[in-house]
Amino acid sequence: MARELAVPVVVIGNITVGGTGKTPVVIALAKALQAHDKKVGIISRGYGGTHDKSDSTSSLLVNADTSVLVSGDESLLIAQETGCPVVIDRNRSRAAEYLLKEFPNTDIVISDDGLQHYKLYRSLEVVVIDNKRGLGNLYCLPAGPLREPVSRLNSVDWVLLNTQPSHEQEAYKRKPLQAMIRETLPDSKFQLASVNLQPSQWLNISLQKHYDLQEPSWYQAHIEKGQPTVMAIAAIGNPERFFDTLNTLEITPQKMAFDDHHSFSPDDFAASTEEIVVMTTKDAVKCAGFSNEHCWALKVSLQLPKQLIGDVLNLTNIQGNNV
C-alpha cells in the first residue's frame, strides 16, 4: 500500500500509449497554483536522460541549467517553464520523498505521468486523452492502445480531452468522444472537460528571445508568398498534433518526425534545404546547443478548468488544516 505523504500529490497521467499532452497540463497546473501563492514541487521519471538509463537508486534535482542529456527533455522543459523544483527518479515515491526533504515548505507535489506507478501515493488523479485519437478500439496492449482497461477511468477524478480548434470541427466519422466515454462508463464520477492547446509565442532558440505569433518576418513572408520554406521537426509522442497546430497558423512545412525523446544532433538537419526550422519546445531544449538564428520553437499554452484548479487548491487547504 502506498504511504501517504506530508502534502497532497496530483498525478497527471494517461491510460493510452503515445503522447496526449500531459506535460503542457503539468506546466499549466503548476503556474495556476503558483498564481495562488502555492509552492509547487514536480516529480518525473526523466525518461530519455542518462540518469534514467543508469538504473540509479538516487533521485536527481533538475533545474533550468541541468544538461538535457542527464535530465531528459520533459523534466528540463518543465523546470525551465515553471521555475519549480523538479526531481527525477524511476521510483516516484522516492522522488517525492527527496523533494519534500530538500524543499520542506512545498505545498503540493505534481507527478508528470505515473498513473500506473501504484507505489506512489496520490490525492487526485487527472487523465489526459488526445481527443483526435481517443481510446482506439478500447483494447489493452498489444491488441489496442490502452495501458489499462477503460474501466480504470472510474477511479480517477478528472478526465481532460486535449483538443485542437480544427479537431473540434471534425466529425471523425464517429461518435463524439465525450459521449462515447459517458456511454461506456455510465456510472463514472469523474469530471470531464476539454482543454485546448493554443499557440502563444515563437521562441528563437539560439537567441532565447520571444516573439509574438505574427511578429517574425519569415512568418509573414511564408504565409503570403510561400517563401522562405519551412521544415517542421517533431520528436514527440504524437508528431501530427504539432503539424496540425502549424496548419492552424497557415504554415505549410516539410515534415520530419522522429521517435519520441529522440536525441537530436546537427546531422539530423543536414539533409534539410529549408531556410527555417520549427519545432516544439520539448525538442528545443535538446537543440539549444547547436541551433542557429533560423531555428524556432512554437510555444503553446492552455487554460485549465477553474473547477480543476479549485479542486487542487482545496487539497492544499485541507492538508493545511490537518497539520
XYZ file of C-alpha atoms in Angstrom:
323
model
C 0.000 0.000 0.000
C 1.321 3.443 -0.921
C 2.443 5.525 2.035
C 0.689 8.884 2.390
C 2.982 11.882 2.134
C 3.005 15.095 4.119
C 1.466 17.075 1.257
C -1.111 16.309 -1.446
C 0.058 14.602 -4.641
C -1.629 15.192 -8.006
C -0.876 12.676 -10.752
C -1.197 13.805 -14.378
C -1.246 10.625 -16.450
C -2.880 8.700 -19.258
C -4.212 5.236 -19.993
C -3.121 5.164 -23.637
C 0.284 4.822 -25.254
C 1.731 7.772 -27.123
C 1.615 11.470 -26.405
C -1.570 13.022 -25.083
C -0.298 16.391 -23.860
C 0.437 15.647 -20.208
C 3.447 17.953 -19.982
C 1.538 21.138 -21.008
C -1.102 20.230 -18.415
C 1.584 19.822 -15.726
C 3.064 23.212 -16.635
C -0.327 24.924 -16.726
C -1.371 23.471 -13.365
C 1.920 24.434 -11.724
C 1.593 28.015 -12.976
C -2.038 28.216 -11.843
C -1.087 27.086 -8.344
C 1.854 29.498 -8.243
C -0.589 32.290 -9.092
C -2.322 31.376 -5.813
C 0.999 31.574 -3.939
C 1.391 27.821 -3.611
C 4.868 26.294 -3.519
C 4.823 23.517 -6.089
C 7.219 20.607 -6.471
C 7.206 18.327 -9.511
C 8.403 14.764 -9.935
C 9.064 12.894 -13.156
C 10.918 9.851 -14.397
C 13.323 11.856 -16.548
C 12.787 9.496 -19.429
C 15.489 9.533 -22.101
C 18.184 11.085 -19.915
C 21.323 9.352 -18.722
C 20.084 9.424 -15.128
C 17.107 7.298 -16.119
C 19.226 4.974 -18.237
C 21.769 4.435 -15.455
C 19.404 2.463 -13.199
C 20.367 4.910 -10.480
C 18.995 4.296 -6.993
C 19.088 8.004 -6.147
C 16.924 10.970 -7.045
C 18.207 13.953 -9.010
C 17.159 17.574 -8.707
C 16.699 19.210 -12.112
C 16.941 22.950 -12.604
C 16.989 25.217 -15.646
C 20.736 24.697 -16.107
C 20.789 20.898 -15.914
C 22.105 19.160 -19.022
C 19.263 17.746 -21.101
C 21.438 14.691 -21.711
C 21.198 13.945 -17.997
C 17.631 15.011 -17.256
C 15.741 14.094 -20.410
C 13.676 16.590 -22.371
C 10.374 16.783 -20.493
C 11.747 17.325 -16.990
C 14.129 20.060 -18.178
C 11.340 21.803 -20.089
C 9.117 21.720 -17.002
C 11.906 23.147 -14.825
C 12.577 25.959 -17.306
C 8.925 26.825 -17.839
C 7.784 26.757 -14.197
C 10.833 27.508 -12.071
C 9.642 24.750 -9.722
C 11.976 22.220 -8.173
C 11.800 19.120 -10.373
C 13.066 15.767 -9.109
C 13.548 12.784 -11.399
C 13.690 9.150 -10.394
C 12.310 5.900 -11.754
C 10.918 5.396 -8.256
C 8.437 8.239 -8.000
C 7.770 7.668 -4.302
C 11.467 8.130 -3.646
C 11.451 11.229 -5.850
C 8.596 12.755 -3.858
C 10.270 12.000 -0.526
C 13.556 13.505 -1.733
C 11.756 16.608 -2.980
C 9.988 17.143 0.345
C 13.229 16.613 2.252
C 15.060 19.211 0.161
C 12.103 21.608 -0.038
C 10.122 21.148 3.208
C 7.949 24.201 2.527
C 6.406 22.560 -0.543
C 2.597 22.808 -0.519
C 1.830 20.245 -3.199
C 3.553 17.737 -5.488
C 2.601 17.198 -9.129
C 3.654 13.952 -10.790
C 4.320 14.176 -14.516
C 2.954 10.795 -15.618
C 2.993 7.944 -13.126
C -0.676 6.974 -13.170
C 0.379 3.315 -13.247
C 3.115 3.775 -10.609
C 0.984 2.487 -7.752
C 3.716 2.732 -5.143
C 3.197 6.483 -5.361
C 0.518 7.835 -3.047
C -1.871 10.207 -4.818
C -4.570 12.578 -3.611
C -6.072 13.327 -7.023
C -5.705 11.755 -10.477
C -6.048 13.553 -13.799
C -6.078 11.557 -17.044
C -5.305 13.331 -20.316
C -6.706 11.865 -23.546
C -5.924 13.015 -27.066
C -9.334 13.915 -28.478
C -8.425 13.034 -32.060
C -7.058 9.554 -31.349
C -9.365 8.861 -28.430
C -9.243 5.431 -26.799
C -8.860 3.464 -30.007
C -10.621 0.106 -30.028
C -10.867 0.055 -26.207
C -8.475 -2.917 -26.010
C -5.329 -3.081 -23.901
C -1.870 -3.685 -25.338
C -0.963 -5.399 -27.592
C -4.432 -5.627 -29.174
C -5.128 -1.939 -28.668
C -3.615 1.318 -27.353
C -4.691 1.095 -23.699
C -2.206 0.698 -20.865
C -5.084 -0.250 -18.557
C -8.738 -1.161 -19.133
C -11.040 1.773 -19.849
C -12.780 0.970 -16.550
C -9.690 2.441 -14.834
C -11.259 5.836 -15.544
C -13.943 5.050 -12.981
C -11.392 5.613 -10.219
C -9.870 8.882 -11.452
C -11.028 12.370 -10.516
C -10.687 14.253 -13.807
C -10.518 13.373 -17.499
C -9.234 16.090 -19.815
C -9.784 15.762 -23.565
C -6.895 17.511 -25.276
C -8.348 19.056 -28.419
C -7.374 21.485 -31.146
C -9.706 24.019 -32.805
C -9.591 22.205 -36.142
C -10.394 18.894 -34.462
C -13.467 20.284 -32.731
C -14.982 20.979 -36.136
C -14.322 17.478 -37.495
C -16.818 14.638 -37.207
C -14.084 11.974 -37.112
C -16.780 9.720 -38.606
C -17.517 8.517 -35.092
C -19.495 9.413 -32.028
C -18.043 12.430 -30.147
C -15.516 11.215 -27.601
C -17.239 12.805 -24.594
C -20.482 10.978 -25.394
C -18.657 7.709 -26.062
C -16.853 7.854 -22.703
C -20.037 8.619 -20.795
C -21.917 5.810 -22.548
C -19.076 3.334 -21.971
C -18.826 4.300 -18.293
C -22.366 5.353 -17.335
C -21.703 5.213 -13.589
C -18.460 7.178 -13.671
C -18.000 10.018 -11.185
C -15.057 11.816 -12.761
C -15.245 15.364 -14.061
C -14.921 15.502 -17.852
C -13.719 18.609 -19.702
C -11.971 19.693 -22.883
C -8.777 21.736 -22.952
C -7.304 23.427 -25.997
C -3.603 23.758 -26.689
C -3.195 27.188 -28.243
C -0.092 28.628 -29.939
C 1.125 31.539 -27.848
C 4.595 32.725 -28.944
C 7.625 31.980 -31.083
C 10.962 31.380 -29.399
C 14.150 31.987 -31.346
C 16.169 29.150 -29.883
C 19.701 30.500 -30.347
C 18.795 33.993 -29.122
C 16.393 32.728 -26.425
C 14.139 35.613 -27.397
C 10.347 35.508 -27.580
C 8.232 36.965 -30.363
C 4.506 37.424 -30.875
C 2.977 34.943 -33.310
C 2.700 37.432 -36.159
C 5.999 39.177 -35.472
C 8.813 37.198 -37.188
C 9.458 38.485 -40.705
C 9.885 34.940 -42.043
C 6.391 34.035 -40.837
C 4.632 36.794 -42.730
C 6.655 36.077 -45.867
C 5.869 32.356 -45.652
C 2.100 32.680 -45.343
C 1.915 35.389 -48.007
C 4.397 34.092 -50.594
C 5.344 30.568 -49.559
C 8.933 31.703 -49.024
C 11.022 31.087 -47.036
C 10.345 27.372 -46.936
C 9.855 25.767 -43.532
C 10.930 22.406 -42.130
C 8.938 21.192 -39.123
C 10.578 18.582 -36.894
C 8.955 16.721 -34.025
C 10.188 14.029 -31.656
C 7.089 13.776 -29.506
C 4.576 11.028 -28.845
C 2.141 12.394 -31.430
C 4.007 14.434 -34.078
C 0.851 15.016 -36.122
C -0.537 17.133 -33.311
C 2.331 19.600 -33.786
C 1.979 19.572 -37.562
C -1.769 20.188 -37.222
C -1.071 23.146 -34.968
C 1.230 24.642 -37.608
C -1.560 24.262 -40.148
C -3.832 26.424 -37.974
C -1.164 29.133 -38.332
C -1.236 28.720 -42.139
C 2.251 27.230 -42.148
C 2.738 24.533 -44.779
C 6.027 22.889 -43.829
C 8.039 19.948 -44.944
C 7.640 17.421 -42.128
C 10.223 15.318 -40.339
C 9.046 13.057 -37.490
C 11.401 11.254 -35.101
C 10.836 8.783 -32.285
C 9.623 10.290 -29.024
C 12.516 11.664 -26.914
C 14.904 11.414 -29.886
C 18.306 12.898 -29.023
C 18.982 15.412 -31.777
C 22.334 16.200 -33.345
C 23.321 18.608 -36.142
C 23.349 15.632 -38.524
C 19.559 15.403 -38.214
C 19.287 18.687 -40.106
C 21.989 18.034 -42.679
C 19.535 16.862 -45.332
C 17.222 19.822 -44.856
C 17.322 22.532 -47.526
C 14.624 24.530 -45.756
C 15.501 28.060 -44.690
C 13.524 27.949 -41.422
C 13.299 25.047 -38.962
C 10.440 24.995 -36.455
C 9.934 22.572 -33.573
C 8.208 22.067 -30.240
C 9.639 23.495 -27.024
C 10.213 19.922 -25.857
C 12.535 19.406 -28.826
C 14.076 22.855 -28.498
C 15.703 22.026 -25.151
C 17.657 19.298 -26.964
C 18.673 21.529 -29.869
C 19.674 24.665 -27.961
C 23.369 23.830 -28.070
C 23.654 23.840 -31.862
C 20.689 25.887 -33.116
C 21.264 28.920 -35.317
C 19.130 32.022 -35.865
C 16.908 30.120 -38.311
C 15.669 27.663 -35.660
C 12.406 28.473 -33.907
C 10.205 26.795 -31.312
C 6.458 27.248 -31.096
C 5.296 27.814 -27.538
C 1.799 26.706 -26.577
C -0.449 27.292 -23.608
C -3.782 26.054 -22.318
C -6.459 27.127 -19.877
C -7.394 24.542 -17.299
C -10.959 24.308 -15.961
C -11.397 26.603 -12.979
C -13.053 23.768 -11.092
C -9.970 21.571 -11.516
C -7.734 24.317 -10.149
C -10.202 24.799 -7.302
C -10.211 21.073 -6.501
C -6.421 21.053 -6.285
C -6.325 24.203 -4.161
C -8.851 22.626 -1.800
C -6.446 19.739 -1.294
C -3.798 22.127 -0.017
C -6.313 23.839 2.279
C -7.476 20.525 3.745
C -3.893 19.400 4.233
C -3.050 22.682 5.931
C -5.964 22.321 8.331
C -4.815 18.828 9.253
C -1.265 19.867 10.135
